[in-house]
XYZ file of C-alpha atoms in Angstrom:
665
model
C 19.860 15.385 -50.278
C 20.154 18.950 -51.627
C 22.729 21.473 -50.496
C 22.544 25.288 -50.497
C 24.622 26.866 -53.299
C 27.239 28.202 -50.862
C 27.624 24.752 -49.251
C 27.883 23.066 -52.655
C 30.652 25.417 -53.776
C 32.433 24.918 -50.438
C 32.252 21.133 -50.871
C 33.595 21.404 -54.432
C 36.517 23.502 -53.182
C 37.316 20.954 -50.440
C 37.317 18.090 -52.978
C 39.476 20.115 -55.385
C 42.016 20.915 -52.653
C 42.153 17.256 -51.651
C 42.764 16.107 -55.238
C 45.525 18.693 -55.706
C 47.106 17.646 -52.407
C 47.454 13.999 -53.469
C 48.604 14.986 -57.015
C 45.705 13.198 -58.674
C 46.437 14.718 -62.104
C 49.966 13.335 -62.138
C 48.711 9.901 -61.108
C 46.058 9.919 -63.854
C 48.647 10.911 -66.481
C 50.961 8.078 -65.361
C 48.149 5.502 -65.461
C 46.968 6.775 -68.855
C 50.462 6.504 -70.365
C 50.966 3.060 -68.873
C 47.567 1.833 -70.078
C 48.079 3.111 -73.625
C 51.509 1.507 -73.716
C 50.683 -1.873 -72.217
C 46.948 -2.522 -72.479
C 45.928 -1.029 -75.856
C 45.418 -3.854 -78.330
C 46.952 -3.673 -81.827
C 44.655 -1.859 -84.232
C 42.790 -0.084 -81.376
C 43.174 3.693 -81.789
C 41.248 4.938 -78.741
C 40.752 4.019 -75.082
C 37.169 3.919 -73.803
C 36.159 5.666 -70.595
C 35.120 2.366 -69.022
C 38.508 0.772 -69.752
C 40.319 3.769 -68.283
C 38.207 3.737 -65.078
C 38.893 0.025 -64.733
C 42.624 0.720 -65.072
C 42.426 3.424 -62.355
C 40.670 1.016 -60.006
C 43.100 -1.821 -60.767
C 46.090 0.352 -59.870
C 44.517 1.526 -56.580
C 44.131 5.213 -57.505
C 40.429 5.300 -56.601
C 41.112 3.582 -53.272
C 43.885 6.074 -52.498
C 41.489 8.964 -53.056
C 38.701 7.521 -50.900
C 40.736 6.299 -47.945
C 41.967 9.831 -47.122
C 38.474 11.341 -47.142
C 36.910 11.695 -43.676
C 33.371 12.818 -42.986
C 32.340 14.202 -39.614
C 28.805 14.726 -38.408
C 28.435 18.089 -36.706
C 25.902 18.339 -33.915
C 24.554 21.906 -33.985
C 24.331 23.587 -30.607
C 20.934 25.233 -30.959
C 18.381 26.388 -28.493
C 15.265 24.259 -28.640
C 12.283 25.800 -30.351
C 8.579 25.005 -30.309
C 8.703 23.478 -33.759
C 11.860 21.444 -33.122
C 10.331 18.071 -32.305
C 11.746 15.652 -34.870
C 11.047 11.954 -34.549
C 14.219 10.318 -33.198
C 15.606 6.961 -34.187
C 14.291 3.762 -32.678
C 17.417 3.537 -30.540
C 19.070 6.625 -29.060
C 22.761 6.201 -29.844
C 25.527 7.810 -27.835
C 27.330 10.125 -30.239
C 30.228 10.690 -27.854
C 32.987 10.046 -30.385
C 36.494 11.128 -29.522
C 38.121 12.868 -32.489
C 41.643 11.809 -33.315
C 44.301 14.465 -33.155
C 47.819 14.534 -34.508
C 50.665 14.138 -32.035
C 53.955 15.971 -32.292
C 56.765 13.455 -31.854
C 59.882 14.690 -30.091
C 62.852 13.167 -31.989
C 64.917 13.284 -28.768
C 62.514 10.993 -26.904
C 61.750 7.311 -27.099
C 58.259 5.968 -27.861
C 56.594 2.571 -27.689
C 54.065 1.915 -30.436
C 51.539 -0.655 -29.233
C 49.374 -2.055 -31.989
C 46.272 -4.124 -31.271
C 45.889 -6.560 -34.166
C 42.571 -8.185 -33.363
C 41.207 -10.687 -30.890
C 40.264 -14.343 -30.985
C 38.837 -17.145 -28.825
C 36.263 -14.968 -27.061
C 34.161 -18.120 -26.762
C 31.350 -16.476 -24.800
C 30.433 -14.757 -28.071
C 30.820 -17.823 -30.277
C 27.114 -17.828 -31.178
C 26.929 -14.056 -31.550
C 25.124 -13.254 -34.843
C 26.710 -10.857 -37.319
C 25.212 -7.408 -36.600
C 23.106 -5.949 -39.390
C 23.951 -2.459 -40.725
C 22.544 0.148 -38.340
C 21.636 -2.441 -35.712
C 22.518 -1.608 -32.106
C 24.726 -4.366 -30.685
C 26.993 -5.082 -27.732
C 30.515 -3.697 -28.116
C 34.051 -4.168 -26.785
C 36.343 -1.228 -25.983
C 39.958 -1.497 -24.857
C 41.411 0.999 -22.354
C 45.139 1.517 -21.756
C 47.205 3.212 -19.073
C 50.976 3.609 -19.169
C 53.102 6.074 -17.186
C 50.391 8.706 -16.681
C 48.981 8.311 -20.221
C 45.522 6.942 -20.929
C 43.988 5.794 -24.220
C 40.743 4.226 -25.413
C 40.008 2.246 -28.561
C 36.981 2.662 -30.781
C 34.128 0.339 -29.780
C 33.764 -2.752 -31.982
C 30.920 -5.321 -32.089
C 31.298 -8.231 -29.667
C 32.309 -11.405 -31.514
C 34.340 -14.563 -31.071
C 37.061 -12.759 -33.059
C 36.462 -9.042 -32.349
C 37.939 -6.662 -34.903
C 40.025 -4.629 -32.437
C 42.478 -2.816 -34.717
C 44.143 0.134 -32.990
C 47.533 1.751 -32.558
C 48.689 3.644 -29.456
C 51.851 5.752 -29.226
C 53.165 5.594 -25.650
C 55.804 8.057 -24.493
C 58.599 6.464 -22.462
C 59.870 9.730 -20.921
C 56.550 10.710 -19.351
C 57.851 10.757 -15.780
C 61.039 12.653 -16.590
C 63.338 9.673 -17.216
C 66.166 10.966 -19.388
C 66.427 14.528 -20.650
C 66.033 16.247 -23.965
C 69.714 15.819 -24.850
C 70.060 12.133 -24.027
C 67.746 9.422 -25.259
C 67.027 6.461 -22.992
C 68.946 3.388 -24.140
C 67.973 -0.258 -23.683
C 69.593 -0.488 -20.228
C 67.719 2.577 -18.963
C 64.411 1.276 -20.313
C 64.991 -2.134 -18.735
C 64.724 -0.428 -15.343
C 61.223 0.886 -16.209
C 59.080 -1.783 -14.614
C 55.798 0.062 -15.197
C 53.447 -2.281 -17.056
C 50.888 -1.337 -19.689
C 47.544 -1.816 -17.960
C 44.915 -3.135 -20.390
C 41.238 -3.107 -19.408
C 38.588 -4.614 -21.690
C 35.046 -3.295 -21.189
C 31.846 -4.677 -22.686
C 28.884 -2.359 -23.274
C 25.542 -4.029 -23.927
C 22.614 -2.728 -25.990
C 21.140 -0.902 -22.979
C 24.467 0.947 -22.399
C 25.296 -1.123 -19.293
C 29.039 -1.709 -18.902
C 30.788 -4.771 -17.518
C 34.441 -5.564 -16.850
C 35.661 -8.403 -19.079
C 39.356 -8.497 -18.219
C 42.163 -6.549 -16.559
C 45.703 -7.387 -17.704
C 49.177 -6.018 -16.923
C 51.501 -6.278 -19.935
C 55.273 -6.366 -19.461
C 56.387 -4.702 -22.698
C 60.158 -5.108 -22.193
C 60.466 -8.174 -24.468
C 60.765 -5.692 -27.352
C 64.165 -4.603 -25.973
C 65.703 -7.854 -27.262
C 64.344 -7.599 -30.788
C 67.024 -6.662 -33.386
C 64.384 -5.016 -35.603
C 62.817 -3.139 -32.699
C 59.534 -4.968 -33.356
C 57.914 -7.959 -31.736
C 54.509 -9.600 -31.599
C 52.821 -11.176 -28.614
C 49.560 -13.056 -28.062
C 48.082 -12.080 -24.693
C 45.637 -14.424 -22.976
C 43.066 -12.349 -21.110
C 41.536 -13.927 -18.017
C 38.149 -13.144 -16.535
C 37.557 -11.165 -13.349
C 36.182 -11.905 -9.887
C 34.973 -15.476 -9.510
C 36.094 -16.150 -13.124
C 39.652 -14.847 -12.658
C 41.122 -18.260 -13.620
C 38.922 -18.678 -16.707
C 40.275 -17.436 -20.092
C 38.135 -14.672 -21.591
C 39.939 -14.398 -24.939
C 43.215 -13.649 -26.688
C 44.545 -10.318 -27.976
C 47.224 -10.143 -30.664
C 49.567 -7.247 -29.957
C 52.494 -5.725 -31.823
C 55.214 -3.760 -30.009
C 57.641 -1.411 -31.735
C 60.143 1.142 -30.434
C 60.581 4.561 -32.056
C 63.328 5.282 -32.892
C 64.758 1.723 -33.016
C 67.487 0.761 -30.553
C 71.093 0.890 -31.740
C 72.009 -1.874 -29.284
C 69.566 -4.502 -28.080
C 69.619 -6.675 -24.975
C 69.736 -10.450 -24.909
C 66.519 -12.211 -23.846
C 68.371 -13.722 -20.865
C 69.111 -10.278 -19.421
C 65.442 -9.284 -19.649
C 64.303 -12.567 -18.098
C 66.833 -12.188 -15.274
C 65.687 -8.616 -14.545
C 62.041 -9.702 -14.418
C 62.941 -12.618 -12.146
C 64.860 -10.342 -9.751
C 61.906 -7.942 -9.560
C 59.479 -10.783 -8.842
C 61.756 -12.166 -6.111
C 62.084 -8.762 -4.426
C 58.326 -8.264 -4.528
C 57.639 -11.752 -3.192
C 60.108 -11.250 -0.330
C 58.561 -7.899 0.668
C 55.084 -9.400 0.565
C 56.229 -12.414 2.619
C 57.784 -10.216 5.300
C 54.662 -8.056 5.477
C 52.455 -11.139 5.817
C 54.619 -12.383 8.720
C 54.321 -8.963 10.362
C 50.547 -8.771 9.758
C 49.997 -12.194 11.389
C 51.996 -11.153 14.454
C 50.110 -7.827 14.640
C 46.761 -9.665 14.415
C 47.719 -12.045 17.263
C 48.591 -9.061 19.444
C 45.266 -7.419 18.567
C 43.293 -10.528 19.588
C 45.146 -10.715 22.908
C 43.835 -7.268 23.884
C 40.226 -8.401 24.044
C 38.620 -11.688 23.015
C 35.660 -9.860 21.382
C 38.044 -8.438 18.752
C 37.583 -11.603 16.688
C 34.156 -10.371 15.586
C 35.313 -6.863 14.619
C 35.582 -5.882 10.951
C 39.345 -5.437 10.712
C 40.167 -5.665 7.014
C 43.919 -5.975 6.325
C 43.842 -7.604 2.863
C 41.338 -7.435 -0.005
C 41.094 -9.224 -3.361
C 41.243 -7.181 -6.557
C 39.460 -7.981 -9.820
C 42.145 -10.543 -10.719
C 41.765 -12.429 -7.434
C 45.083 -11.097 -6.069
C 45.227 -10.395 -2.323
C 46.611 -6.913 -1.661
C 46.886 -4.822 1.539
C 43.911 -2.457 1.703
C 46.269 0.516 2.113
C 47.537 -0.088 -1.442
C 44.079 0.822 -2.829
C 44.463 4.414 -1.570
C 46.894 6.908 -3.107
C 47.246 10.673 -3.064
C 45.299 11.630 -6.207
C 45.287 15.199 -7.519
C 42.701 16.014 -10.161
C 44.430 19.105 -11.546
C 41.778 21.559 -12.735
C 39.128 18.882 -13.291
C 37.793 19.195 -9.725
C 37.789 22.439 -7.765
C 37.027 21.383 -4.179
C 36.680 18.361 -1.865
C 32.876 18.622 -2.007
C 32.911 18.635 -5.788
C 35.153 15.561 -5.641
C 32.567 13.861 -3.406
C 29.830 14.767 -5.898
C 31.876 13.287 -8.772
C 32.466 9.990 -6.937
C 28.760 9.714 -6.050
C 27.871 9.935 -9.781
C 29.739 6.710 -10.513
C 27.257 3.831 -10.386
C 26.926 1.285 -7.598
C 27.200 -2.374 -8.576
C 27.914 -5.343 -6.353
C 30.357 -7.948 -7.638
C 28.329 -10.559 -9.584
C 27.861 -13.974 -7.982
C 27.084 -17.138 -9.959
C 24.557 -19.248 -8.058
C 23.057 -18.712 -4.624
C 25.329 -16.916 -2.205
C 23.199 -17.394 0.876
C 23.388 -13.668 1.542
C 27.207 -13.727 1.531
C 28.673 -10.776 -0.309
C 31.155 -11.526 -3.130
C 34.318 -9.535 -2.471
C 35.995 -7.651 -5.294
C 37.900 -4.413 -4.779
C 38.805 -3.005 -8.203
C 41.973 -1.296 -9.343
C 41.318 2.384 -10.017
C 41.585 2.107 -13.820
C 39.056 -0.751 -13.973
C 36.670 1.224 -11.741
C 36.941 4.405 -13.822
C 36.624 2.618 -17.178
C 33.534 0.718 -16.058
C 32.108 3.871 -14.362
C 30.632 1.782 -11.569
C 31.729 -0.369 -8.676
C 31.031 -1.384 -5.091
C 31.085 0.895 -2.035
C 34.761 0.008 -1.396
C 35.747 1.327 -4.847
C 33.875 4.587 -4.222
C 35.350 5.022 -0.747
C 38.984 4.419 -1.772
C 38.642 6.835 -4.729
C 37.051 9.556 -2.575
C 39.699 9.107 0.122
C 42.460 9.400 -2.521
C 40.928 12.634 -3.867
C 40.473 14.147 -0.386
C 44.120 13.346 0.407
C 45.012 15.142 -2.826
C 43.155 18.220 -1.547
C 45.310 18.143 1.598
C 42.768 16.677 4.034
C 43.528 14.080 6.706
C 41.290 11.410 5.191
C 40.731 7.738 6.019
C 38.564 4.896 4.715
C 36.331 3.439 7.449
C 35.312 -0.233 7.478
C 32.231 -1.101 9.534
C 28.510 -1.762 9.304
C 25.274 0.055 8.665
C 21.820 -0.862 9.967
C 21.010 -4.590 10.249
C 24.719 -5.394 10.347
C 25.318 -4.825 6.616
C 29.054 -4.394 5.919
C 29.902 -0.977 4.506
C 32.817 1.373 3.848
C 32.799 5.173 3.961
C 35.302 8.023 4.399
C 36.147 10.215 7.359
C 38.257 13.361 7.690
C 39.809 14.844 10.824
C 40.123 18.607 11.157
C 42.988 20.368 12.923
C 40.510 21.344 15.665
C 39.585 17.711 16.280
C 36.284 17.702 14.382
C 35.450 14.416 12.678
C 33.356 14.420 9.486
C 31.947 11.345 7.775
C 31.621 11.387 3.957
C 29.230 8.931 2.309
C 30.915 8.200 -1.018
C 27.737 6.817 -2.629
C 25.634 9.966 -2.032
C 28.173 12.763 -1.251
C 26.350 13.396 2.048
C 28.453 14.692 4.941
C 27.808 14.021 8.631
C 29.432 15.630 11.678
C 30.416 13.073 14.307
C 29.879 13.919 17.962
C 30.746 11.139 20.375
C 28.264 10.186 23.087
C 29.669 10.028 26.619
C 28.376 6.762 28.134
C 29.417 7.902 31.635
C 27.441 11.149 31.525
C 24.488 11.555 33.949
C 21.081 10.565 32.505
C 19.759 14.143 32.497
C 22.657 15.472 30.378
C 21.585 16.039 26.757
C 23.446 13.777 24.347
C 23.913 14.430 20.590
C 21.627 12.440 18.309
C 23.616 10.829 15.456
C 22.383 11.672 11.955
C 24.666 9.232 10.133
C 23.559 5.710 9.097
C 26.677 3.936 10.409
C 26.474 1.556 13.379
C 29.886 -0.026 14.023
C 33.476 0.670 12.940
C 36.243 -1.938 12.949
C 39.228 -0.174 11.376
C 40.346 2.886 9.420
C 43.150 3.212 6.865
C 44.686 5.419 4.197
C 47.788 5.204 1.991
C 50.255 5.022 4.911
C 48.274 4.243 8.068
C 46.182 1.323 9.293
C 44.455 1.473 12.675
C 42.163 -1.089 14.307
C 39.517 -0.043 16.795
C 40.350 -1.566 20.201
C 37.834 0.419 22.270
C 35.447 -1.604 24.496
C 32.559 -0.894 22.096
C 32.816 -0.630 18.309
C 29.625 1.473 18.102
C 30.303 4.556 15.983
C 28.339 6.854 18.289
C 30.618 5.936 21.224
C 33.847 5.956 19.228
C 36.622 8.433 20.017
C 38.861 9.165 17.012
C 42.069 9.972 18.883
C 44.488 7.972 16.760
C 47.481 8.858 18.950
C 45.929 7.086 21.939
C 47.229 3.505 21.704
C 44.651 2.272 24.196
C 41.887 3.246 21.729
C 43.491 2.396 18.368
C 46.134 -0.192 17.517
C 48.260 1.062 14.617
C 50.337 -0.907 12.142
C 53.943 0.086 11.540
C 54.111 2.853 8.940
C 57.426 1.439 7.736
C 55.928 -2.044 7.231
C 52.995 -0.600 5.283
C 55.324 1.538 3.162
C 57.362 -1.518 2.143
C 54.401 -2.935 0.185
C 51.973 -0.012 -0.301
C 54.013 3.064 -1.234
C 54.241 3.862 -4.995
C 57.076 1.909 -6.624
C 57.676 -0.281 -3.567
C 56.699 -3.454 -5.434
C 56.149 -4.247 -9.102
C 52.826 -5.933 -8.288
C 51.105 -2.645 -7.410
C 48.935 -1.241 -10.222
C 50.163 2.212 -11.306
C 47.923 5.171 -10.429
C 46.079 6.514 -13.508
C 45.230 10.216 -13.870
C 41.644 11.369 -14.166
C 40.455 12.238 -17.690
C 38.385 15.290 -18.528
C 34.852 14.901 -19.872
C 34.518 14.200 -23.593
C 30.867 15.249 -23.535
C 29.667 18.730 -24.523
C 27.029 19.561 -21.876
C 24.825 21.952 -23.842
C 24.633 19.661 -26.885
C 23.861 16.657 -24.667
C 21.176 18.659 -22.827
C 19.559 19.770 -26.072
C 19.546 16.252 -27.537
C 18.055 14.664 -24.426
C 15.434 17.406 -24.145
C 14.333 16.850 -27.745
C 13.970 13.148 -27.051
C 11.973 13.836 -23.883
C 9.626 16.175 -25.765
C 9.032 13.539 -28.390
C 8.285 10.853 -25.779
C 5.871 13.141 -23.891
C 4.050 14.091 -27.105
C 3.761 10.431 -28.194
C 2.507 9.370 -24.762
C -0.163 12.081 -24.753
C -1.149 11.207 -28.330
C -1.819 7.627 -27.189
C -4.175 9.087 -24.569
C -5.937 11.228 -27.166
C -4.441 14.463 -25.787
C -2.862 17.321 -27.721
C 0.502 18.733 -26.618
C 1.262 22.456 -26.606
C 4.696 23.488 -25.347
C 5.488 26.691 -23.468
C 9.088 27.516 -24.382
C 9.378 30.394 -21.944
C 8.298 28.238 -19.013
C 10.783 25.554 -20.119
C 13.571 28.119 -20.009
C 12.475 29.367 -16.570
C 12.961 25.842 -15.191
C 16.725 26.060 -15.933
C 17.500 28.083 -12.804
C 15.848 25.460 -10.589
C 17.910 22.638 -12.110
C 21.133 24.638 -11.689
C 20.232 25.282 -8.034
C 19.543 21.585 -7.415
C 22.972 20.566 -8.736
C 24.699 23.354 -6.787
C 23.021 22.116 -3.628
C 24.224 18.557 -4.288
C 27.782 19.891 -4.739
C 28.012 22.381 -1.874
C 25.243 21.404 0.515
C 23.809 24.926 0.422
C 20.605 25.969 -1.314
C 20.413 29.217 -3.274
C 18.388 30.794 -6.076
C 15.030 29.444 -4.948
C 13.518 32.914 -4.460
C 14.307 33.993 -8.025
C 12.857 30.776 -9.445
C 9.612 31.140 -7.499
C 9.275 34.757 -8.595
C 9.862 33.818 -12.266
C 7.219 31.070 -12.057
C 4.671 33.473 -10.557
C 5.266 35.855 -13.455
C 5.031 33.045 -16.050
C 1.735 31.666 -14.685
C -1.287 33.945 -15.251
C -3.911 34.590 -12.597
C -6.444 31.810 -12.324
C -3.946 29.197 -13.536
C -2.306 26.339 -11.616
C 1.382 25.399 -11.896
C 2.827 21.950 -11.159
C 6.468 20.874 -11.418
C 8.343 17.610 -10.934
C 12.194 17.497 -10.846
C 14.034 14.165 -11.087
C 17.707 13.167 -11.147
C 19.448 10.446 -13.199
C 22.989 9.141 -13.697
C 22.439 8.129 -17.332
C 21.317 9.742 -20.613
C 18.918 7.075 -21.879
C 15.696 8.997 -22.587
C 13.375 5.999 -22.725
C 14.627 4.564 -19.450
C 14.351 7.952 -17.765
C 10.836 8.599 -19.061
C 9.628 5.151 -17.992
C 11.015 5.803 -14.496
C 9.313 9.190 -14.312
C 5.905 7.762 -15.240
C 6.082 5.434 -12.220
C 5.699 8.508 -10.017
C 2.050 9.579 -9.646
C 3.154 13.229 -9.438
C 4.986 13.084 -12.783
C 2.215 11.040 -14.398
C -0.279 13.686 -13.294
C 1.752 16.403 -15.063
C 2.505 14.474 -18.262
C -1.122 13.306 -18.600
C -2.609 16.651 -17.504
C -6.154 17.341 -18.773
C -7.874 20.680 -18.486
C -8.470 24.067 -20.009
C -5.594 25.895 -21.708
C -2.983 23.252 -20.728
C 0.619 24.196 -21.469
C 3.508 21.802 -20.894
C 7.211 22.376 -20.278
C 10.239 20.133 -19.896
C 13.826 21.146 -19.234
C 16.936 18.961 -19.204
C 20.342 19.904 -17.839
C 23.334 17.600 -18.167
C 26.193 18.475 -15.811
C 29.456 16.781 -16.784
C 32.314 15.745 -14.517
C 35.659 13.970 -15.062
C 35.542 10.550 -16.736
C 32.356 11.779 -18.516
C 30.328 11.109 -15.366
C 26.966 12.871 -15.716
C 24.411 14.368 -13.396
C 21.212 14.583 -15.452
C 18.381 16.734 -14.122
C 14.957 16.661 -15.780
C 12.003 18.815 -14.768
C 8.470 18.355 -16.083
C 5.950 21.147 -15.538
C 2.492 22.171 -16.620
C 0.110 25.090 -16.149
C -3.612 25.092 -16.760
C -6.653 27.230 -16.048
C -8.334 26.246 -12.797
C -12.010 25.372 -13.257
C -14.158 25.073 -10.130
């Protein structure tokens, strides 16, 4: 590889500065003096270059120089040109690497340093072969959440003993405990019951993610260590139907910065944990007693209520039964999301995946409501996960939002979100698509000739609604959505649970068993670079496909650029529900296509950035296949890709293929 002269001189200067910084000349002088004194044999007057290099290596000087050198690969943000069609690698690799940044440590605050020191006994990967250099393989990544702080490890190859070696600096004062003048002591930290939530995610070779384990670590054992350090081996269990099966073991190290001046005895820590568990168990017991009594009263109203979908408890990924209200919190996205409709668009971009079932389920759906961190880290989940997240975000935007539990067509169980306006309007939000529907109740007692509203929503029945502090069961004669009246203050229509009883087990901090609410993370993806990369890959795949058909490929860069406005308009319409910019796009196309020529375009939307998968999907459409395989006179092709990024690096990928050719009669 050759470098331009200016780059070569710049590289030399960087290396020189690095060597000066680590005082390499002083180290070489010390090694030289030591070698001449100790290693030079009697009668030998000179030291050979080879012997001196060997002495430098033996004393670790070469290793010290190399370990501090870091090389970063810059992805240039360039506009695609006609000639820019390089052949990509066999596998398109996600280059979304988070750069490490230095953290300023406040000496007046306490920190917990959590060190992951490798894994073992991941027996599912016992037969996993050692990956070859450059080979794409399945990977593990560990995600952490502690007191409003989130971290992610580097991905490592899946193995029986995965090489997870990471360190995370967790700030203890994140929520304002203690002030700048007084550092939290051991007693104050003992009262912090927030666990460290660990989520292990597996990503396979096709970029599909799966949840391996979700674990809540009580870190307070370090408070009894005289040295301020302790090690712990954490057994990770599986999720869902495998929640009792060990998935593997993580070796962790815990260390407090700065160390404690006075430590606690292990008995005090054990007693505190026992008291917290007893309080939680008592609150949960009392709520269960209340819920059973409430359910008996609900069944006494009408015998048909037994068949209604009234969901009071739901199992999380660890098989723990929790009140459904605890899955909804008031979640504010800061400046990551600008409006409720944009929040709905973001939630709809997270993938849909039913909980996996081993063996035949006979059509019975496996239940698994995920904690928010597990859902966000996996970037996909069931309709319940989408609905609870959307409801939490809408509550954060100040709306009166509820999760609805009911059915769609053919009696399929489903959850969605509804909001009530101050004027009484009821709007349904489909969390999987971001579609909104206005609800207008049908009056069953109206005369036959009176026009009734035709429902546009896909929902058929509704059994109950809930949010973070309310749970209401539908006790109207019919549970049909089109006949439902959403007057929650009318006790003859809706039976409500006690807000105080719900708050005892569902409000933040009420019990130690509730998972803490993680904040949303901003996107780590640079949209223009991702769009450029994916467009280059698409161009290559189109050209190769046409070459196999014996067709030449000539690109029209101007027409490709013109397609950008259409893709931007499509995404804006998905976000806001309003269409705009279509007139300008049509006018630009008319100007770009000469008289006597025909224009064809095909837009398509994806939730992933795998070029080969996307192209294979496109070719299944006869319209796209007709464009890509276009034959004719003076054929010019165009393709445009736009990647729109959202929080948690969720992506809306729009691709548009187009062609123009001279019409021959």
